[in-house]
Amino acid sequence: MPLKLSLRPGEKFVVNGAVVQNGDRRAALVLQNKASVLREKDIMQPDEADTPAKRIYFPIMLMYLDEMGRDKAYGEFAARLAEFMGAVRDPAVLAECIGVSKEVMGGEYYRALMRCRKLISYEAERLGLGHVDQSVPARSHTG
């Protein structure tokens, strides 16, 4: 099934590890086959992985974008998820953690990233950061 991306002027995205930037007008792209695609808003820089939930998100993102580095990123993901689950008591959040783990184990990294956003929101609420946008913070550049 094709994937259609509607892009804002200048918006960056990653396709199979390559950073691509849209030109000066809105554009639509259609990807006809399976590819690892992340929009700029979903890309996290290493220094932005500054909370436990974000430290779960970051290695999942690496597994999604970098097939060659998956084993190393998986080890980091497993350790961070175990730490998070050890500190959480809310059954719904623990169920979401299990869902993230199942998605990763099934190779569904993008789905795992989207589930992990819920963990980031939960964490922000628990840390008293109030309501946060479901998107992951991104810098003005993606590298």
mmCIF file of N, CA and C in Angstrom:
data_model
loop_
_atom_site.group_PDB
_atom_site.id
_atom_site.type_symbol
_atom_site.label_atom_id
_atom_site.label_comp_id
_atom_site.label_asym_id
_atom_site.label_seq_id
_atom_site.Cartn_x
_atom_site.Cartn_y
_atom_site.Cartn_z
ATOM 1 N N MET A 1 0.842 -1.169 0.000
ATOM 2 C CA MET A 1 0.000 0.000 0.000
ATOM 3 C C MET A 1 0.898 1.245 0.000
ATOM 4 N N PRO A 2 0.701 2.154 -0.919
ATOM 5 C CA PRO A 2 1.528 3.351 -1.002
ATOM 6 C C PRO A 2 1.349 4.262 0.219
ATOM 7 N N LEU A 3 2.393 5.000 0.532
ATOM 8 C CA LEU A 3 2.370 5.974 1.614
ATOM 9 C C LEU A 3 2.456 7.359 1.002
ATOM 10 N N LYS A 4 1.485 8.201 1.329
ATOM 11 C CA LYS A 4 1.480 9.564 0.803
ATOM 12 C C LYS A 4 1.904 10.523 1.896
ATOM 13 N N LEU A 5 2.916 11.333 1.619
ATOM 14 C CA LEU A 5 3.380 12.363 2.535
ATOM 15 C C LEU A 5 3.030 13.727 1.962
ATOM 16 N N SER A 6 2.362 14.542 2.743
ATOM 17 C CA SER A 6 2.111 15.925 2.362
ATOM 18 C C SER A 6 3.115 16.772 3.132
ATOM 19 N N LEU A 7 3.949 17.488 2.415
ATOM 20 C CA LEU A 7 5.063 18.196 3.032
ATOM 21 C C LEU A 7 4.898 19.704 2.979
ATOM 22 N N ARG A 8 5.257 20.342 4.089
ATOM 23 C CA ARG A 8 5.281 21.795 4.144
ATOM 24 C C ARG A 8 6.540 22.292 3.428
ATOM 25 N N PRO A 9 6.544 23.550 3.017
ATOM 26 C CA PRO A 9 7.762 24.108 2.416
ATOM 27 C C PRO A 9 8.939 23.989 3.388
ATOM 28 N N GLY A 10 10.047 23.470 2.905
ATOM 29 C CA GLY A 10 11.260 23.338 3.710
ATOM 30 C C GLY A 10 11.265 22.201 4.704
ATOM 31 N N GLU A 11 10.184 21.432 4.793
ATOM 32 C CA GLU A 11 10.122 20.344 5.769
ATOM 33 C C GLU A 11 11.139 19.261 5.438
ATOM 34 N N LYS A 12 11.790 18.779 6.482
ATOM 35 C CA LYS A 12 12.768 17.697 6.321
ATOM 36 C C LYS A 12 12.138 16.382 6.737
ATOM 37 N N PHE A 13 12.642 15.312 6.151
ATOM 38 C CA PHE A 13 12.226 13.974 6.526
ATOM 39 C C PHE A 13 13.365 13.027 6.180
ATOM 40 N N VAL A 14 13.306 11.841 6.738
ATOM 41 C CA VAL A 14 14.334 10.831 6.519
ATOM 42 C C VAL A 14 13.693 9.656 5.804
ATOM 43 N N VAL A 15 14.348 9.192 4.738
ATOM 44 C CA VAL A 15 13.910 8.007 4.013
ATOM 45 C C VAL A 15 15.085 7.046 3.984
ATOM 46 N N ASN A 16 14.921 5.911 4.633
ATOM 47 C CA ASN A 16 15.978 4.890 4.690
ATOM 48 C C ASN A 16 17.337 5.481 5.051
ATOM 49 N N GLY A 17 17.338 6.393 6.010
ATOM 50 C CA GLY A 17 18.578 6.964 6.515
ATOM 51 C C GLY A 17 19.041 8.229 5.814
ATOM 52 N N ALA A 18 18.467 8.558 4.683
ATOM 53 C CA ALA A 18 18.868 9.764 3.950
ATOM 54 C C ALA A 18 17.970 10.932 4.357
ATOM 55 N N VAL A 19 18.588 12.048 4.740
ATOM 56 C CA VAL A 19 17.830 13.248 5.078
ATOM 57 C C VAL A 19 17.474 13.965 3.783
ATOM 58 N N VAL A 20 16.176 14.237 3.617
ATOM 59 C CA VAL A 20 15.662 14.891 2.418
ATOM 60 C C VAL A 20 14.906 16.134 2.881
ATOM 61 N N GLN A 21 15.010 17.209 2.093
ATOM 62 C CA GLN A 21 14.291 18.428 2.433
ATOM 63 C C GLN A 21 13.418 18.855 1.267
ATOM 64 N N ASN A 22 12.171 19.196 1.581
ATOM 65 C CA ASN A 22 11.251 19.692 0.574
ATOM 66 C C ASN A 22 11.694 21.081 0.116
ATOM 67 N N GLY A 23 11.304 21.447 -1.077
ATOM 68 C CA GLY A 23 11.634 22.759 -1.624
ATOM 69 C C GLY A 23 10.793 23.863 -1.008
ATOM 70 N N ASP A 24 10.601 24.940 -1.750
ATOM 71 C CA ASP A 24 9.947 26.122 -1.206
ATOM 72 C C ASP A 24 8.421 26.130 -1.366
ATOM 73 N N ARG A 25 7.835 25.041 -1.822
ATOM 74 C CA ARG A 25 6.372 24.935 -1.959
ATOM 75 C C ARG A 25 5.879 23.654 -1.301
ATOM 76 N N ARG A 26 4.580 23.656 -0.968
ATOM 77 C CA ARG A 26 3.973 22.414 -0.466
ATOM 78 C C ARG A 26 4.131 21.340 -1.533
ATOM 79 N N ALA A 27 4.313 20.122 -1.088
ATOM 80 C CA ALA A 27 4.455 19.032 -2.041
ATOM 81 C C ALA A 27 3.861 17.761 -1.457
ATOM 82 N N ALA A 28 3.535 16.856 -2.329
ATOM 83 C CA ALA A 28 3.057 15.540 -1.914
ATOM 84 C C ALA A 28 3.960 14.500 -2.561
ATOM 85 N N LEU A 29 4.391 13.555 -1.773
ATOM 86 C CA LEU A 29 5.203 12.439 -2.257
ATOM 87 C C LEU A 29 4.430 11.161 -2.029
ATOM 88 N N VAL A 30 4.560 10.234 -2.933
ATOM 89 C CA VAL A 30 3.946 8.926 -2.758
ATOM 90 C C VAL A 30 5.056 7.891 -2.837
ATOM 91 N N LEU A 31 5.222 7.158 -1.750
ATOM 92 C CA LEU A 31 6.200 6.071 -1.715
ATOM 93 C C LEU A 31 5.467 4.795 -2.095
ATOM 94 N N GLN A 32 5.929 4.151 -3.136
ATOM 95 C CA GLN A 32 5.227 2.986 -3.673
ATOM 96 C C GLN A 32 5.610 1.668 -3.003
ATOM 97 N N ASN A 33 6.734 1.656 -2.318
ATOM 98 C CA ASN A 33 7.121 0.427 -1.635
ATOM 99 C C ASN A 33 7.495 0.740 -0.190
ATOM 100 N N LYS A 34 7.752 -0.295 0.588
ATOM 101 C CA LYS A 34 8.051 -0.132 2.001
ATOM 102 C C LYS A 34 9.396 0.554 2.178
ATOM 103 N N ALA A 35 9.414 1.558 3.050
ATOM 104 C CA ALA A 35 10.636 2.294 3.352
ATOM 105 C C ALA A 35 10.536 2.804 4.787
ATOM 106 N N SER A 36 11.675 3.061 5.397
ATOM 107 C CA SER A 36 11.708 3.670 6.725
ATOM 108 C C SER A 36 11.650 5.176 6.541
ATOM 109 N N VAL A 37 10.539 5.774 6.949
ATOM 110 C CA VAL A 37 10.314 7.206 6.756
ATOM 111 C C VAL A 37 9.957 7.837 8.093
ATOM 112 N N LEU A 38 10.630 8.938 8.422
ATOM 113 C CA LEU A 38 10.276 9.727 9.601
ATOM 114 C C LEU A 38 10.236 11.188 9.224
ATOM 115 N N ARG A 39 9.187 11.864 9.640
ATOM 116 C CA ARG A 39 9.080 13.300 9.426
ATOM 117 C C ARG A 39 9.953 14.013 10.453
ATOM 118 N N GLU A 40 10.276 15.243 10.161
ATOM 119 C CA GLU A 40 11.131 16.048 11.034
ATOM 120 C C GLU A 40 10.617 16.080 12.470
ATOM 121 N N LYS A 41 9.317 16.203 12.660
ATOM 122 C CA LYS A 41 8.751 16.301 14.005
ATOM 123 C C LYS A 41 8.937 15.022 14.819
ATOM 124 N N ASP A 42 9.181 13.898 14.156
ATOM 125 C CA ASP A 42 9.351 12.620 14.843
ATOM 126 C C ASP A 42 10.812 12.252 15.078
ATOM 127 N N ILE A 43 11.722 13.075 14.594
ATOM 128 C CA ILE A 43 13.148 12.793 14.732
ATOM 129 C C ILE A 43 13.659 13.402 16.028
ATOM 130 N N MET A 44 14.356 12.593 16.797
ATOM 131 C CA MET A 44 14.916 13.038 18.062
ATOM 132 C C MET A 44 16.433 13.019 17.969
ATOM 133 N N GLN A 45 17.042 14.083 18.405
ATOM 134 C CA GLN A 45 18.497 14.161 18.477
ATOM 135 C C GLN A 45 18.951 13.500 19.783
ATOM 136 N N PRO A 46 20.187 12.979 19.841
ATOM 137 C CA PRO A 46 20.646 12.284 21.058
ATOM 138 C C PRO A 46 20.489 13.106 22.340
ATOM 139 N N ASP A 47 20.792 14.388 22.298
ATOM 140 C CA ASP A 47 20.701 15.199 23.515
ATOM 141 C C ASP A 47 19.262 15.498 23.928
ATOM 142 N N GLU A 48 18.299 15.191 23.081
ATOM 143 C CA GLU A 48 16.889 15.375 23.423
ATOM 144 C C GLU A 48 16.314 14.161 24.158
ATOM 145 N N ALA A 49 17.056 13.077 24.208
ATOM 146 C CA ALA A 49 16.629 11.878 24.940
ATOM 147 C C ALA A 49 16.998 12.073 26.407
ATOM 148 N N ASP A 50 16.277 13.008 27.054
ATOM 149 C CA ASP A 50 16.663 13.466 28.384
ATOM 150 C C ASP A 50 15.695 13.056 29.496
ATOM 151 N N THR A 51 14.783 12.151 29.199
ATOM 152 C CA THR A 51 13.886 11.599 30.219
ATOM 153 C C THR A 51 13.814 10.092 29.983
ATOM 154 N N PRO A 52 13.363 9.328 30.970
ATOM 155 C CA PRO A 52 13.288 7.874 30.779
ATOM 156 C C PRO A 52 12.468 7.437 29.559
ATOM 157 N N ALA A 53 11.303 8.026 29.330
ATOM 158 C CA ALA A 53 10.482 7.616 28.179
ATOM 159 C C ALA A 53 11.158 7.995 26.862
ATOM 160 N N LYS A 54 11.792 9.141 26.821
ATOM 161 C CA LYS A 54 12.496 9.546 25.607
ATOM 162 C C LYS A 54 13.715 8.656 25.359
ATOM 163 N N ARG A 55 14.289 8.116 26.449
ATOM 164 C CA ARG A 55 15.414 7.186 26.283
ATOM 165 C C ARG A 55 14.940 5.818 25.788
ATOM 166 N N ILE A 56 13.650 5.571 25.816
ATOM 167 C CA ILE A 56 13.064 4.387 25.171
ATOM 168 C C ILE A 56 12.819 4.709 23.696
ATOM 169 N N TYR A 57 12.281 5.876 23.426
ATOM 170 C CA TYR A 57 11.961 6.300 22.059
ATOM 171 C C TYR A 57 13.208 6.325 21.175
ATOM 172 N N PHE A 58 14.293 6.896 21.701
ATOM 173 C CA PHE A 58 15.482 7.118 20.872
ATOM 174 C C PHE A 58 16.050 5.823 20.269
ATOM 175 N N PRO A 59 16.282 4.754 21.043
ATOM 176 C CA PRO A 59 16.805 3.541 20.401
ATOM 177 C C PRO A 59 15.815 2.874 19.445
ATOM 178 N N ILE A 60 14.505 3.033 19.699
ATOM 179 C CA ILE A 60 13.528 2.503 18.742
ATOM 180 C C ILE A 60 13.690 3.245 17.415
ATOM 181 N N MET A 61 13.843 4.559 17.502
ATOM 182 C CA MET A 61 14.039 5.361 16.290
ATOM 183 C C MET A 61 15.285 4.887 15.538
ATOM 184 N N LEU A 62 16.367 4.613 16.280
ATOM 185 C CA LEU A 62 17.589 4.128 15.636
ATOM 186 C C LEU A 62 17.368 2.771 14.974
ATOM 187 N N MET A 63 16.637 1.885 15.636
ATOM 188 C CA MET A 63 16.361 0.577 15.031
ATOM 189 C C MET A 63 15.564 0.738 13.744
ATOM 190 N N TYR A 64 14.646 1.685 13.738
ATOM 191 C CA TYR A 64 13.806 1.938 12.563
ATOM 192 C C TYR A 64 14.629 2.479 11.399
ATOM 193 N N LEU A 65 15.548 3.382 11.701
ATOM 194 C CA LEU A 65 16.295 4.058 10.638
ATOM 195 C C LEU A 65 17.599 3.373 10.241
ATOM 196 N N ASP A 66 18.196 2.584 11.144
ATOM 197 C CA ASP A 66 19.528 2.029 10.897
ATOM 198 C C ASP A 66 19.546 0.516 11.097
ATOM 199 N N GLU A 67 19.276 -0.201 10.035
ATOM 200 C CA GLU A 67 19.226 -1.665 10.105
ATOM 201 C C GLU A 67 20.540 -2.259 10.611
ATOM 202 N N MET A 68 21.656 -1.670 10.211
ATOM 203 C CA MET A 68 22.968 -2.198 10.602
ATOM 204 C C MET A 68 23.237 -2.051 12.104
ATOM 205 N N GLY A 69 22.654 -1.053 12.745
ATOM 206 C CA GLY A 69 22.894 -0.813 14.161
ATOM 207 C C GLY A 69 21.801 -1.325 15.079
ATOM 208 N N ARG A 70 20.924 -2.160 14.563
ATOM 209 C CA ARG A 70 19.762 -2.603 15.345
ATOM 210 C C ARG A 70 20.128 -3.367 16.605
ATOM 211 N N ASP A 71 21.128 -4.233 16.537
ATOM 212 C CA ASP A 71 21.467 -5.035 17.717
ATOM 213 C C ASP A 71 21.897 -4.156 18.884
ATOM 214 N N LYS A 72 22.737 -3.189 18.605
ATOM 215 C CA LYS A 72 23.209 -2.279 19.662
ATOM 216 C C LYS A 72 22.047 -1.457 20.199
ATOM 217 N N ALA A 73 21.223 -0.922 19.305
ATOM 218 C CA ALA A 73 20.081 -0.110 19.726
ATOM 219 C C ALA A 73 19.077 -0.956 20.502
ATOM 220 N N TYR A 74 18.915 -2.223 20.122
ATOM 221 C CA TYR A 74 17.973 -3.081 20.829
ATOM 222 C C TYR A 74 18.395 -3.262 22.288
ATOM 223 N N GLY A 75 19.676 -3.477 22.515
ATOM 224 C CA GLY A 75 20.171 -3.628 23.886
ATOM 225 C C GLY A 75 19.855 -2.406 24.733
ATOM 226 N N GLU A 76 20.046 -1.238 24.168
ATOM 227 C CA GLU A 76 19.736 0.009 24.861
ATOM 228 C C GLU A 76 18.227 0.121 25.116
ATOM 229 N N PHE A 77 17.436 -0.194 24.106
ATOM 230 C CA PHE A 77 15.977 -0.161 24.248
ATOM 231 C C PHE A 77 15.523 -1.083 25.378
ATOM 232 N N ALA A 78 15.997 -2.319 25.380
ATOM 233 C CA ALA A 78 15.567 -3.301 26.383
ATOM 234 C C ALA A 78 15.918 -2.834 27.796
ATOM 235 N N ALA A 79 17.117 -2.294 27.964
ATOM 236 C CA ALA A 79 17.536 -1.812 29.282
ATOM 237 C C ALA A 79 16.670 -0.640 29.735
ATOM 238 N N ARG A 80 16.427 0.308 28.859
ATOM 239 C CA ARG A 80 15.645 1.499 29.222
ATOM 240 C C ARG A 80 14.180 1.145 29.489
ATOM 241 N N LEU A 81 13.616 0.228 28.701
ATOM 242 C CA LEU A 81 12.232 -0.183 28.923
ATOM 243 C C LEU A 81 12.105 -0.902 30.261
ATOM 244 N N ALA A 82 13.049 -1.773 30.587
ATOM 245 C CA ALA A 82 13.013 -2.486 31.865
ATOM 246 C C ALA A 82 13.087 -1.505 33.033
ATOM 247 N N GLU A 83 13.951 -0.501 32.938
ATOM 248 C CA GLU A 83 14.053 0.515 33.988
ATOM 249 C C GLU A 83 12.727 1.254 34.152
ATOM 250 N N PHE A 84 12.145 1.670 33.022
ATOM 251 C CA PHE A 84 10.884 2.418 33.047
ATOM 252 C C PHE A 84 9.782 1.581 33.683
ATOM 253 N N MET A 85 9.682 0.330 33.253
ATOM 254 C CA MET A 85 8.634 -0.543 33.772
ATOM 255 C C MET A 85 8.828 -0.825 35.262
ATOM 256 N N GLY A 86 10.075 -0.827 35.719
ATOM 257 C CA GLY A 86 10.347 -1.028 37.138
ATOM 258 C C GLY A 86 9.904 0.140 38.002
ATOM 259 N N ALA A 87 9.770 1.310 37.402
ATOM 260 C CA ALA A 87 9.404 2.511 38.147
ATOM 261 C C ALA A 87 7.925 2.866 38.040
ATOM 262 N N VAL A 88 7.209 2.232 37.106
ATOM 263 C CA VAL A 88 5.806 2.573 36.841
ATOM 264 C C VAL A 88 4.892 1.573 37.529
ATOM 265 N N ARG A 89 3.788 2.076 38.090
ATOM 266 C CA ARG A 89 2.821 1.200 38.741
ATOM 267 C C ARG A 89 1.459 1.214 38.045
ATOM 268 N N ASP A 90 1.218 2.149 37.161
ATOM 269 C CA ASP A 90 -0.066 2.280 36.480
ATOM 270 C C ASP A 90 -0.246 1.123 35.496
ATOM 271 N N PRO A 91 -1.285 0.287 35.682
ATOM 272 C CA PRO A 91 -1.484 -0.875 34.808
ATOM 273 C C PRO A 91 -1.647 -0.512 33.323
ATOM 274 N N ALA A 92 -2.306 0.603 33.042
ATOM 275 C CA ALA A 92 -2.497 1.010 31.641
ATOM 276 C C ALA A 92 -1.164 1.383 31.001
ATOM 277 N N VAL A 93 -0.306 2.035 31.758
ATOM 278 C CA VAL A 93 1.015 2.423 31.230
ATOM 279 C C VAL A 93 1.884 1.183 31.058
ATOM 280 N N LEU A 94 1.815 0.266 32.013
ATOM 281 C CA LEU A 94 2.567 -0.980 31.877
ATOM 282 C C LEU A 94 2.089 -1.768 30.655
ATOM 283 N N ALA A 95 0.793 -1.765 30.407
ATOM 284 C CA ALA A 95 0.259 -2.443 29.219
ATOM 285 C C ALA A 95 0.792 -1.774 27.950
ATOM 286 N N GLU A 96 0.891 -0.460 27.971
ATOM 287 C CA GLU A 96 1.436 0.262 26.809
ATOM 288 C C GLU A 96 2.910 -0.104 26.607
ATOM 289 N N CYS A 97 3.640 -0.249 27.696
ATOM 290 C CA CYS A 97 5.050 -0.674 27.605
ATOM 291 C C CYS A 97 5.152 -2.053 26.955
ATOM 292 N N ILE A 98 4.274 -2.954 27.360
ATOM 293 C CA ILE A 98 4.257 -4.295 26.764
ATOM 294 C C ILE A 98 3.928 -4.200 25.284
ATOM 295 N N GLY A 99 2.999 -3.323 24.935
ATOM 296 C CA GLY A 99 2.665 -3.111 23.531
ATOM 297 C C GLY A 99 3.854 -2.596 22.733
ATOM 298 N N VAL A 100 4.599 -1.660 23.308
ATOM 299 C CA VAL A 100 5.807 -1.147 22.646
ATOM 300 C C VAL A 100 6.778 -2.291 22.416
ATOM 301 N N SER A 101 6.982 -3.111 23.444
ATOM 302 C CA SER A 101 7.906 -4.236 23.341
ATOM 303 C C SER A 101 7.473 -5.217 22.262
ATOM 304 N N LYS A 102 6.179 -5.528 22.204
ATOM 305 C CA LYS A 102 5.671 -6.451 21.179
ATOM 306 C C LYS A 102 5.889 -5.895 19.774
ATOM 307 N N GLU A 103 5.666 -4.595 19.606
ATOM 308 C CA GLU A 103 5.878 -3.973 18.290
ATOM 309 C C GLU A 103 7.349 -4.072 17.891
ATOM 310 N N VAL A 104 8.240 -3.805 18.826
ATOM 311 C CA VAL A 104 9.677 -3.902 18.527
ATOM 312 C C VAL A 104 10.045 -5.341 18.183
ATOM 313 N N MET A 105 9.577 -6.276 18.982
ATOM 314 C CA MET A 105 9.892 -7.691 18.733
ATOM 315 C C MET A 105 9.366 -8.144 17.378
ATOM 316 N N GLY A 106 8.267 -7.569 16.935
ATOM 317 C CA GLY A 106 7.692 -7.905 15.632
ATOM 318 C C GLY A 106 8.286 -7.111 14.479
ATOM 319 N N GLY A 107 9.270 -6.265 14.772
ATOM 320 C CA GLY A 107 9.891 -5.463 13.722
ATOM 321 C C GLY A 107 9.040 -4.294 13.267
ATOM 322 N N GLU A 108 8.009 -3.967 14.025
ATOM 323 C CA GLU A 108 7.116 -2.843 13.694
ATOM 324 C C GLU A 108 7.593 -1.596 14.436
ATOM 325 N N TYR A 109 8.749 -1.091 14.026
ATOM 326 C CA TYR A 109 9.399 0.004 14.748
ATOM 327 C C TYR A 109 8.604 1.308 14.689
ATOM 328 N N TYR A 110 8.008 1.609 13.559
ATOM 329 C CA TYR A 110 7.231 2.848 13.468
ATOM 330 C C TYR A 110 6.035 2.801 14.423
ATOM 331 N N ARG A 111 5.350 1.685 14.456
ATOM 332 C CA ARG A 111 4.229 1.538 15.393
ATOM 333 C C ARG A 111 4.701 1.653 16.832
ATOM 334 N N ALA A 112 5.866 1.095 17.122
ATOM 335 C CA ALA A 112 6.428 1.200 18.470
ATOM 336 C C ALA A 112 6.712 2.663 18.815
ATOM 337 N N LEU A 113 7.205 3.420 17.851
ATOM 338 C CA LEU A 113 7.456 4.852 18.090
ATOM 339 C C LEU A 113 6.166 5.584 18.422
ATOM 340 N N MET A 114 5.109 5.283 17.682
ATOM 341 C CA MET A 114 3.842 5.965 17.927
ATOM 342 C C MET A 114 3.276 5.594 19.302
ATOM 343 N N ARG A 115 3.434 4.349 19.713
ATOM 344 C CA ARG A 115 3.007 3.941 21.053
ATOM 345 C C ARG A 115 3.865 4.622 22.115
ATOM 346 N N CYS A 116 5.134 4.761 21.838
ATOM 347 C CA CYS A 116 6.057 5.361 22.800
ATOM 348 C C CYS A 116 5.703 6.822 23.068
ATOM 349 N N ARG A 117 5.064 7.477 22.125
ATOM 350 C CA ARG A 117 4.607 8.854 22.352
ATOM 351 C C ARG A 117 3.672 8.924 23.555
ATOM 352 N N LYS A 118 2.870 7.889 23.744
ATOM 353 C CA LYS A 118 1.959 7.852 24.887
ATOM 354 C C LYS A 118 2.753 7.794 26.187
ATOM 355 N N LEU A 119 3.850 7.058 26.183
ATOM 356 C CA LEU A 119 4.707 6.991 27.375
ATOM 357 C C LEU A 119 5.322 8.350 27.666
ATOM 358 N N ILE A 120 5.721 9.049 26.612
ATOM 359 C CA ILE A 120 6.312 10.381 26.782
ATOM 360 C C ILE A 120 5.278 11.342 27.364
ATOM 361 N N SER A 121 4.045 11.266 26.892
ATOM 362 C CA SER A 121 2.972 12.122 27.424
ATOM 363 C C SER A 121 2.669 11.788 28.881
ATOM 364 N N TYR A 122 2.588 10.502 29.177
ATOM 365 C CA TYR A 122 2.345 10.069 30.556
ATOM 366 C C TYR A 122 3.446 10.598 31.469
ATOM 367 N N GLU A 123 4.659 10.437 31.044
ATOM 368 C CA GLU A 123 5.798 10.880 31.840
ATOM 369 C C GLU A 123 5.752 12.390 32.067
ATOM 370 N N ALA A 124 5.432 13.143 31.023
ATOM 371 C CA ALA A 124 5.369 14.601 31.150
ATOM 372 C C ALA A 124 4.302 15.004 32.164
ATOM 373 N N GLU A 125 3.172 14.317 32.144
ATOM 374 C CA GLU A 125 2.119 14.604 33.117
ATOM 375 C C GLU A 125 2.577 14.274 34.535
ATOM 376 N N ARG A 126 3.236 13.154 34.702
ATOM 377 C CA ARG A 126 3.708 12.727 36.026
ATOM 378 C C ARG A 126 4.804 13.646 36.560
ATOM 379 N N LEU A 127 5.606 14.194 35.662
ATOM 380 C CA LEU A 127 6.684 15.090 36.074
ATOM 381 C C LEU A 127 6.197 16.520 36.248
ATOM 382 N N GLY A 128 4.880 16.739 36.056
ATOM 383 C CA GLY A 128 4.325 18.063 36.250
ATOM 384 C C GLY A 128 4.612 19.031 35.122
ATOM 385 N N LEU A 129 4.859 18.497 33.938
ATOM 386 C CA LEU A 129 5.133 19.358 32.800
ATOM 387 C C LEU A 129 3.850 19.769 32.103
ATOM 388 N N GLY A 130 2.711 19.323 32.633
ATOM 389 C CA GLY A 130 1.433 19.682 32.030
ATOM 390 C C GLY A 130 1.202 18.924 30.749
ATOM 391 N N HIS A 131 0.237 19.397 29.975
ATOM 392 C CA HIS A 131 -0.084 18.760 28.701
ATOM 393 C C HIS A 131 1.033 19.027 27.705
ATOM 394 N N VAL A 132 1.452 17.995 27.028
ATOM 395 C CA VAL A 132 2.477 18.155 26.004
ATOM 396 C C VAL A 132 1.946 17.675 24.673
ATOM 397 N N ASP A 133 2.479 18.236 23.627
ATOM 398 C CA ASP A 133 2.145 17.834 22.272
ATOM 399 C C ASP A 133 2.555 16.378 22.094
ATOM 400 N N GLN A 134 1.797 15.619 21.337
ATOM 401 C CA GLN A 134 2.126 14.212 21.089
ATOM 402 C C GLN A 134 3.364 14.045 20.224
ATOM 403 N N SER A 135 3.798 15.094 19.566
ATOM 404 C CA SER A 135 4.981 14.964 18.726
ATOM 405 C C SER A 135 6.228 15.057 19.591
ATOM 406 N N VAL A 136 7.286 14.506 19.075
ATOM 407 C CA VAL A 136 8.560 14.518 19.764
ATOM 408 C C VAL A 136 9.284 15.791 19.379
ATOM 409 N N PRO A 137 9.924 16.469 20.358
ATOM 410 C CA PRO A 137 10.614 17.701 20.001
ATOM 411 C C PRO A 137 11.696 17.447 18.963
ATOM 412 N N ALA A 138 11.812 18.362 18.044
ATOM 413 C CA ALA A 138 12.840 18.239 17.013
ATOM 414 C C ALA A 138 13.597 19.553 16.921
ATOM 415 N N ARG A 139 14.831 19.454 16.570
ATOM 416 C CA ARG A 139 15.644 20.652 16.378
ATOM 417 C C ARG A 139 15.337 21.263 15.027
ATOM 418 N N SER A 140 15.921 22.402 14.779
ATOM 419 C CA SER A 140 15.689 23.056 13.486
ATOM 420 C C SER A 140 16.439 22.355 12.372
ATOM 421 N N HIS A 141 17.346 21.449 12.708
ATOM 422 C CA HIS A 141 18.042 20.670 11.682
ATOM 423 C C HIS A 141 18.058 19.210 12.084
ATOM 424 N N THR A 142 18.186 18.337 11.101
ATOM 425 C CA THR A 142 18.185 16.895 11.394
ATOM 426 C C THR A 142 19.515 16.248 11.067
ATOM 427 N N GLY A 143 20.482 17.018 10.792
ATOM 428 C CA GLY A 143 21.809 16.438 10.598
ATOM 429 C C GLY A 143 22.187 16.452 9.227
#
